[in-house]
Structure formats: C-alpha cells, structure tokens
Short mmCIF file of C-alpha atoms in Angstrom, two decimals:
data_model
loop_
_atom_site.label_atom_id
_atom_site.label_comp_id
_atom_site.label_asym_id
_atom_site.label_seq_id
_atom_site.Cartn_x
_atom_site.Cartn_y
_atom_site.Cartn_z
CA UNK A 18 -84.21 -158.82 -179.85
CA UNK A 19 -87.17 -158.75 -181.88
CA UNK A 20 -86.34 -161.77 -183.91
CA UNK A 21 -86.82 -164.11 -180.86
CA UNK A 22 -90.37 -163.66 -181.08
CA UNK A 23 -93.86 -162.26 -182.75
CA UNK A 24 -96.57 -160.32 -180.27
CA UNK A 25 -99.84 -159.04 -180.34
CA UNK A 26 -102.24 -156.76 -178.09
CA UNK A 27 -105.44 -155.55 -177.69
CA UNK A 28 -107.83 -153.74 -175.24
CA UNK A 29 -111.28 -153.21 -175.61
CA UNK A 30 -114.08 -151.54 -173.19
CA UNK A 31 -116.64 -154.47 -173.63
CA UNK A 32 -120.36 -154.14 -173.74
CA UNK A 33 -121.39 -152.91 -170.48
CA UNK A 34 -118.62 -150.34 -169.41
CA UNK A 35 -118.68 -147.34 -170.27
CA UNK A 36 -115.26 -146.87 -169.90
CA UNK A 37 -112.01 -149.41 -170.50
CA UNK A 38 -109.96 -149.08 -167.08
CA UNK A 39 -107.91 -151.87 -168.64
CA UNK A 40 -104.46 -150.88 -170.56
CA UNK A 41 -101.97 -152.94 -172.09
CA UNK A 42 -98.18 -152.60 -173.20
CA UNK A 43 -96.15 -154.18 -175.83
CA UNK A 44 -92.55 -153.63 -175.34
CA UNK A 45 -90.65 -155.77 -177.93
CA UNK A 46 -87.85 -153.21 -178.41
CA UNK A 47 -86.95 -154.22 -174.40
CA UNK A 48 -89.06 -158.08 -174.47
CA UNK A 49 -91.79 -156.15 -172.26
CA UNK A 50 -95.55 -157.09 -172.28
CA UNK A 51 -97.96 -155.75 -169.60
CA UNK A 52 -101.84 -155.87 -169.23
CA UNK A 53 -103.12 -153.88 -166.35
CA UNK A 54 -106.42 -153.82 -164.46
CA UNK A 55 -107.55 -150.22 -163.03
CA UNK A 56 -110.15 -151.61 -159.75
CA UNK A 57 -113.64 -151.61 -161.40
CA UNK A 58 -116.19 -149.92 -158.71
CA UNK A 59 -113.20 -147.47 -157.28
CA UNK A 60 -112.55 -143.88 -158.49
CA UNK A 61 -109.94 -143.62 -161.96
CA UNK A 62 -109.35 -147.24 -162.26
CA UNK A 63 -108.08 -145.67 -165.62
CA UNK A 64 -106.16 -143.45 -164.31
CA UNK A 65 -104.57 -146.31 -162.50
CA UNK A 66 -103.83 -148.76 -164.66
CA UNK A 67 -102.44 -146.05 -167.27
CA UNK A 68 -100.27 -144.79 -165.07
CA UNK A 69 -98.71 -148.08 -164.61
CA UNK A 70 -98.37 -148.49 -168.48
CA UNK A 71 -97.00 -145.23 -169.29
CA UNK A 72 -94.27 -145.44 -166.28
CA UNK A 73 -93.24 -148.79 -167.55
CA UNK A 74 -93.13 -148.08 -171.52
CA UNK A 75 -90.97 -145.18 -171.01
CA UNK A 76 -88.59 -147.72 -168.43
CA UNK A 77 -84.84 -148.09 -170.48
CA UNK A 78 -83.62 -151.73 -170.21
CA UNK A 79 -79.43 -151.54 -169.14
CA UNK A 80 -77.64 -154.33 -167.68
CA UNK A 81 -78.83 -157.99 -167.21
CA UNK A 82 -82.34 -158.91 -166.94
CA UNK A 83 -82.09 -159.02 -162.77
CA UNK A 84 -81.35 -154.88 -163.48
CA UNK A 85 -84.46 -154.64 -165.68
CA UNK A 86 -86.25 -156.63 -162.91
CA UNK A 87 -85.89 -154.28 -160.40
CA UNK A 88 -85.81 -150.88 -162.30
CA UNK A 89 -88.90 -152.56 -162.92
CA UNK A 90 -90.08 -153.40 -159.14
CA UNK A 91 -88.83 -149.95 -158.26
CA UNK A 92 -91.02 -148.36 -161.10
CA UNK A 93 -94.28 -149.93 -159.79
CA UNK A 94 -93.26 -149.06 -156.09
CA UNK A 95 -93.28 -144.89 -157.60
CA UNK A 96 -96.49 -145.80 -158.71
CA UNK A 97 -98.18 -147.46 -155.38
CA UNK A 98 -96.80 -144.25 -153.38
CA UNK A 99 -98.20 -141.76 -155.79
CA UNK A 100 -101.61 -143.63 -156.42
CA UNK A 101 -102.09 -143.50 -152.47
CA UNK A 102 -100.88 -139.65 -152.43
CA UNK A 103 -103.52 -139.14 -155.18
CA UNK A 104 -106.39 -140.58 -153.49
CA UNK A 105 -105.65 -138.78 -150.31
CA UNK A 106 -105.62 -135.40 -152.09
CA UNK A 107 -108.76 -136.67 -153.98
CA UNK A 108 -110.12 -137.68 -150.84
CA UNK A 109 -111.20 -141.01 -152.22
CA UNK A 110 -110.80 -145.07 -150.36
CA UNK A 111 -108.35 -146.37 -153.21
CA UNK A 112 -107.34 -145.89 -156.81
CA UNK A 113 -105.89 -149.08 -157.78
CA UNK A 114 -104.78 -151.37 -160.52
CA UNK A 115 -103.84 -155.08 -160.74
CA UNK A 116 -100.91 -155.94 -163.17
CA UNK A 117 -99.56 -158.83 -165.17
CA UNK A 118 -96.28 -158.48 -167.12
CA UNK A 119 -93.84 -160.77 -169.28
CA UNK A 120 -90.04 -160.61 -169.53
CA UNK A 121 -88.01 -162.15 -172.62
CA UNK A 122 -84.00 -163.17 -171.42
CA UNK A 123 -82.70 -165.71 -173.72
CA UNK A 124 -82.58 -168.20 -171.28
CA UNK A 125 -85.56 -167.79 -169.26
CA UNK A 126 -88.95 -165.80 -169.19
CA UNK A 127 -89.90 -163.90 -165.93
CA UNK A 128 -93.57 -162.99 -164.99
CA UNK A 129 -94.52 -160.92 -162.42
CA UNK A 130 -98.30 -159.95 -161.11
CA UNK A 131 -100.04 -157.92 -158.65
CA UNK A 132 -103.70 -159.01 -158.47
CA UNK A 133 -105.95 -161.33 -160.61
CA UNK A 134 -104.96 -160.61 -164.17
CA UNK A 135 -103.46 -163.35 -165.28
CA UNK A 136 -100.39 -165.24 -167.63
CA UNK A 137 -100.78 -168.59 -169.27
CA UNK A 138 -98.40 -170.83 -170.93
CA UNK A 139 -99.18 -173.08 -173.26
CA UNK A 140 -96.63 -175.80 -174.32
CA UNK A 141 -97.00 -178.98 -175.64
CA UNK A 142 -100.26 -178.93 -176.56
CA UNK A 143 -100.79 -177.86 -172.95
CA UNK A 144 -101.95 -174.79 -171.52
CA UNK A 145 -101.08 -173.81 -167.34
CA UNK A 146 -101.91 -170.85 -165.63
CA UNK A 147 -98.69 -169.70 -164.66
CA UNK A 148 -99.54 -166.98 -162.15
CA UNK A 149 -101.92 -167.02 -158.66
CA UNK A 150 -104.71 -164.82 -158.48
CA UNK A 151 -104.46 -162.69 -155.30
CA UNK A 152 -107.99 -163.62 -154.36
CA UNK A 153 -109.39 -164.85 -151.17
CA UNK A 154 -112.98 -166.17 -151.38
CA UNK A 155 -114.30 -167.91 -154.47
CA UNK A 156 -114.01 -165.62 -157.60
CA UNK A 157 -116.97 -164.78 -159.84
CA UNK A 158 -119.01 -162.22 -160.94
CA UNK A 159 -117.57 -159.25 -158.77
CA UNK A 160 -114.56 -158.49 -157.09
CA UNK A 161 -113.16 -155.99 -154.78
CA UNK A 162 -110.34 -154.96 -152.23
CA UNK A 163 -110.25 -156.38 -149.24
CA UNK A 164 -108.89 -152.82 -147.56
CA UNK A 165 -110.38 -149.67 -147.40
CA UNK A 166 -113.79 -148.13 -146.67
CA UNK A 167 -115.02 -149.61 -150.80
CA UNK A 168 -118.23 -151.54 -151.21
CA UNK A 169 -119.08 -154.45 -149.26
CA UNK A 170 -118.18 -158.08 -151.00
CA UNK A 171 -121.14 -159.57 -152.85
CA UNK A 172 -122.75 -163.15 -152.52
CA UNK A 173 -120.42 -164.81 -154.78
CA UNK A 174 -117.98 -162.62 -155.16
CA UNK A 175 -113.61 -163.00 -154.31
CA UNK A 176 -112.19 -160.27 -152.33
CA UNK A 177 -108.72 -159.19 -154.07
CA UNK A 178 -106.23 -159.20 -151.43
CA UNK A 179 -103.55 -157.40 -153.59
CA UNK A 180 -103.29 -154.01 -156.19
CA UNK A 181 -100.62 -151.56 -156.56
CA UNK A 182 -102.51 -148.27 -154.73
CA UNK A 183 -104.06 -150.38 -152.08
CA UNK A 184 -101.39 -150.75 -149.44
CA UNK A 185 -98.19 -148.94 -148.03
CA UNK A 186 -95.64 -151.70 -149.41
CA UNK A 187 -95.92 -153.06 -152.19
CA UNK A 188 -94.89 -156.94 -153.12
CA UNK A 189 -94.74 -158.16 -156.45
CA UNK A 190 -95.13 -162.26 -156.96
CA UNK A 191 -92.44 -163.54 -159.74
CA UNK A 192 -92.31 -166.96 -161.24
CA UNK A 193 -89.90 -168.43 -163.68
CA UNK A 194 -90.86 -169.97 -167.24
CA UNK A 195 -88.81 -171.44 -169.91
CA UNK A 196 -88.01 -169.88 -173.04
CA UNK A 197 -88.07 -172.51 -175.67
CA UNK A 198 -88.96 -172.28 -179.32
CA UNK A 199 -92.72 -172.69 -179.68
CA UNK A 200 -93.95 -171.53 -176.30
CA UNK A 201 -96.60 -169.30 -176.21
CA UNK A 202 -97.70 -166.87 -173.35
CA UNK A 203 -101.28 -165.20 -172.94
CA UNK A 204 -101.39 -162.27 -170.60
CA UNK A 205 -105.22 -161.10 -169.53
CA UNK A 206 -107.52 -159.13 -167.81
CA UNK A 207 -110.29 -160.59 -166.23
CA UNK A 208 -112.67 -159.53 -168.78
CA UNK A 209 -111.06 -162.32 -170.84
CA UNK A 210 -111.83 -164.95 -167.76
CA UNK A 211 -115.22 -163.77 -167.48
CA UNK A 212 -115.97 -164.95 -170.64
CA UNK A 213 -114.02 -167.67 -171.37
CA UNK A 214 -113.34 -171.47 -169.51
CA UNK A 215 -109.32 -172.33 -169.46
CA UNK A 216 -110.36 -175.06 -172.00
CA UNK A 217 -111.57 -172.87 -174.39
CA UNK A 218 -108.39 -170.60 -174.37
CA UNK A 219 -106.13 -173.89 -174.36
CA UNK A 220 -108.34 -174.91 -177.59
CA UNK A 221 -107.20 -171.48 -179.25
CA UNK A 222 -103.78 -171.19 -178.73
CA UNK A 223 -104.09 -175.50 -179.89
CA UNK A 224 -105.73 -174.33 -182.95
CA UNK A 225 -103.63 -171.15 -183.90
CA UNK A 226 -99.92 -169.97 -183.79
CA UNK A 227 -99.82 -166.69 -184.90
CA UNK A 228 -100.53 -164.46 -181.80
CA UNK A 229 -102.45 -161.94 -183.97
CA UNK A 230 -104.97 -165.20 -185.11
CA UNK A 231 -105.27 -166.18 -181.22
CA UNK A 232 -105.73 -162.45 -180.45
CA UNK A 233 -108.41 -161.84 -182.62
CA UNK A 234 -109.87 -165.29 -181.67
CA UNK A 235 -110.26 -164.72 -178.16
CA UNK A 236 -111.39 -161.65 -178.59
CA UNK A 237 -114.34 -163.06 -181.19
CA UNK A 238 -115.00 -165.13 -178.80
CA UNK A 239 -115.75 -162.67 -175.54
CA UNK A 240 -117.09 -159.91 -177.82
CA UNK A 241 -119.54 -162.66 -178.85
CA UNK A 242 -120.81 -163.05 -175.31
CA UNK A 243 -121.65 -160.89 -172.67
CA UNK A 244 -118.15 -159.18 -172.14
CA UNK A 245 -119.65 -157.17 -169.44
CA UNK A 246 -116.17 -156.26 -167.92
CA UNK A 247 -113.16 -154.47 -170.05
CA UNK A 248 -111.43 -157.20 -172.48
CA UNK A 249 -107.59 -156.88 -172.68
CA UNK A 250 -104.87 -159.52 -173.74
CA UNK A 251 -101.58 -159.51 -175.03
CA UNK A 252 -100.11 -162.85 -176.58
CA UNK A 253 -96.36 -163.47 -177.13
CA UNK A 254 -94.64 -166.56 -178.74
CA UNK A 255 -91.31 -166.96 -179.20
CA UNK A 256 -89.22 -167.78 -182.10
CA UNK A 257 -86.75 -170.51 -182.98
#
C-alpha cells in the first residue's frame, strides 16, 4: 500500500508550553494519519490525545475501507467513555482531545474530525480546507469547551463545541476527497493555524512536493514566530 504515497510527521511543544498535549500518527502500513489535540487549559490534555493515538495505531485494518471506518468510529467511541470515566474518578470538569485523521482507499480518501484541528487539500495549485472547525464564536487566541464547569470564554476567543471526552455520545464529521496522483493533504493542530495565514500554507505546499520539505517548512516557519501553542502536522501525498 505504501507505494501509493510518501508521508511525513512531526510534533513539537512550541515555545511557551511546557508540555506538547498534541500527538500525531502515521499509519502507512494501514493508509492511517492522525494529529490529535489534548484541550489546552483542562487536566492531561496529553493524556488525552495519546490515548487516542495509541488506541488507533494498534487498530488492524480487515475488510473494505467502510470496516476500517467504523472499527475506527467504534475505537474513538472506547475512548470518549473511558476519558469521561477517568475524569470522574479524577474528579476533574473534562479531559479531552480534538482529532483529525486521513484514510487512503484507492478510489477515494476519507477524513474524519472531532474539533478544530484541521485537513487541507491542496490540488491544482489550490489549497481548501477540507474539514469544519467545531467552533462557535470567532476563533483566536484561546479556545475552550463549551460544556462543563472549565474557564470562562475570553474576549476574542471561539468556544469548541465538540472533543472526544466532552460529551456522552460521541459524533464524528466525515467528508469525502479524491485520490488522484499529485494531491496533497496537510493534517494540523492549531498550533500550526496560530501561526500561519491559509495563504502562507497554500504557498508551501505550491513551492514544495516532498512532504518531508513542506514538513520541515511549516514547521520553520511557526518555530520562527511565536508558536505559543503545541505545533503538530502530518503531510501525505499520494503517488501516481
């Protein structure tokens, strides 16, 4: 399967954090890719979002893609229930984690989020945001849950309406891509959006094809500001 296409990842705690709640995955023994967001401000945001990653990188892929797509959905459901059990015993609001992943069939790709970290496509000479933050409010230095008893939103700051640990049921969002030669997918935390415009990541993946060159571009490019939140991305580009 590997011969379809070339990947690359990276995580990286940033300047201000002292610790990186973000964790990534790069599956291309199955065509998995997953960046995941533990909830900055919230107790083992870590925890969290490596639970997610270690659940789903252990996940065998049998049957068609629709099989791995639920195994999948059921996988991050386990997690949900046993983030919320954990925080109860803890005695703790939330512990929570947003999640972006990427799944190769030869005809199609499937993406599927919870929260604001994001996928891009870029085609064409043309890069879309391909997923919908779940964020109510306008977005920008802060964010937090909507639920719970957490801190109050700031001026300025989106409320995230969605996370795996937040609520009882859990609902993935899923959108379709295409899966021609050339395409090129970027998968990201926020730390990445903090940092960087839409134009400026279009102008990378425009400039470079290698995912490992736009990998360590983008990441020159955040490290070289502020990069006051985690930094994670995963890039995946598939073959002819």
């Amino acid at each position: 399967m590997t011969a379809h296409y070339l990947s690359a990842g990276h995580t990286h705690t940033g300047k201000v954090r002292k610790h990186n709640e973000d964790a990534i995955l790069v599956r291309e023994d199955v065509g998995l890719w997953v960046v995941a967001d533990g909830l900055g401000g919230h107790s083992a945001g870590d925890y969290a979002s490596g639970l997610i990653v270690e659940r789903l990188g252990s996940l065998p892929r049998t049957g068609d893609v629709f099989d791995f797509i639920e195994s999948i959905e059921d996988t991050l459901a386990q997690v949900n229930t046993e983030l919320r059990q954990v925080a109860a015993v803890r005695g703790v609001d939330l512990i929570g984690s947003t999640v972006v992943l990427l799944v190769y069939d030869p005809d199609f790709m499937l993406c599927g989020w919870v929260g604001d970290s994001r996928a891009y496509c870029f085609e064409d000479g043309h890069l879309r945001q391909i997923t919908r933050d779940h964020v109510h409010g306008v977005k920008d230095e802060v964010t937090q849950f909507a639920g719970g008893g957490g801190a109050r939103p700031q001026p300025g700051g989106g409320v995230l309406t969605r996370a795996i640990g937040a609520e009882e049921r859990l609902f993935v969002d899923w959108v379709v891509a295409g899966n021609r030669p050339g395409m090129q997918f970027v998968l990201c935390s926020d730390g990445i959006n903090k940092e960087m415009t839409d134009e400026e990541i279009d102008a990378q993946c425009a400039r470079l094809q290698v995912p490992g060159d736009v990998l360590q571009s983008l990441f020159t490019t955040a490290m070289g500001r502020a990069a006051r939140d985690n930094v994670s991305a995963v890039i995946v580009r598939l073959q002819g």
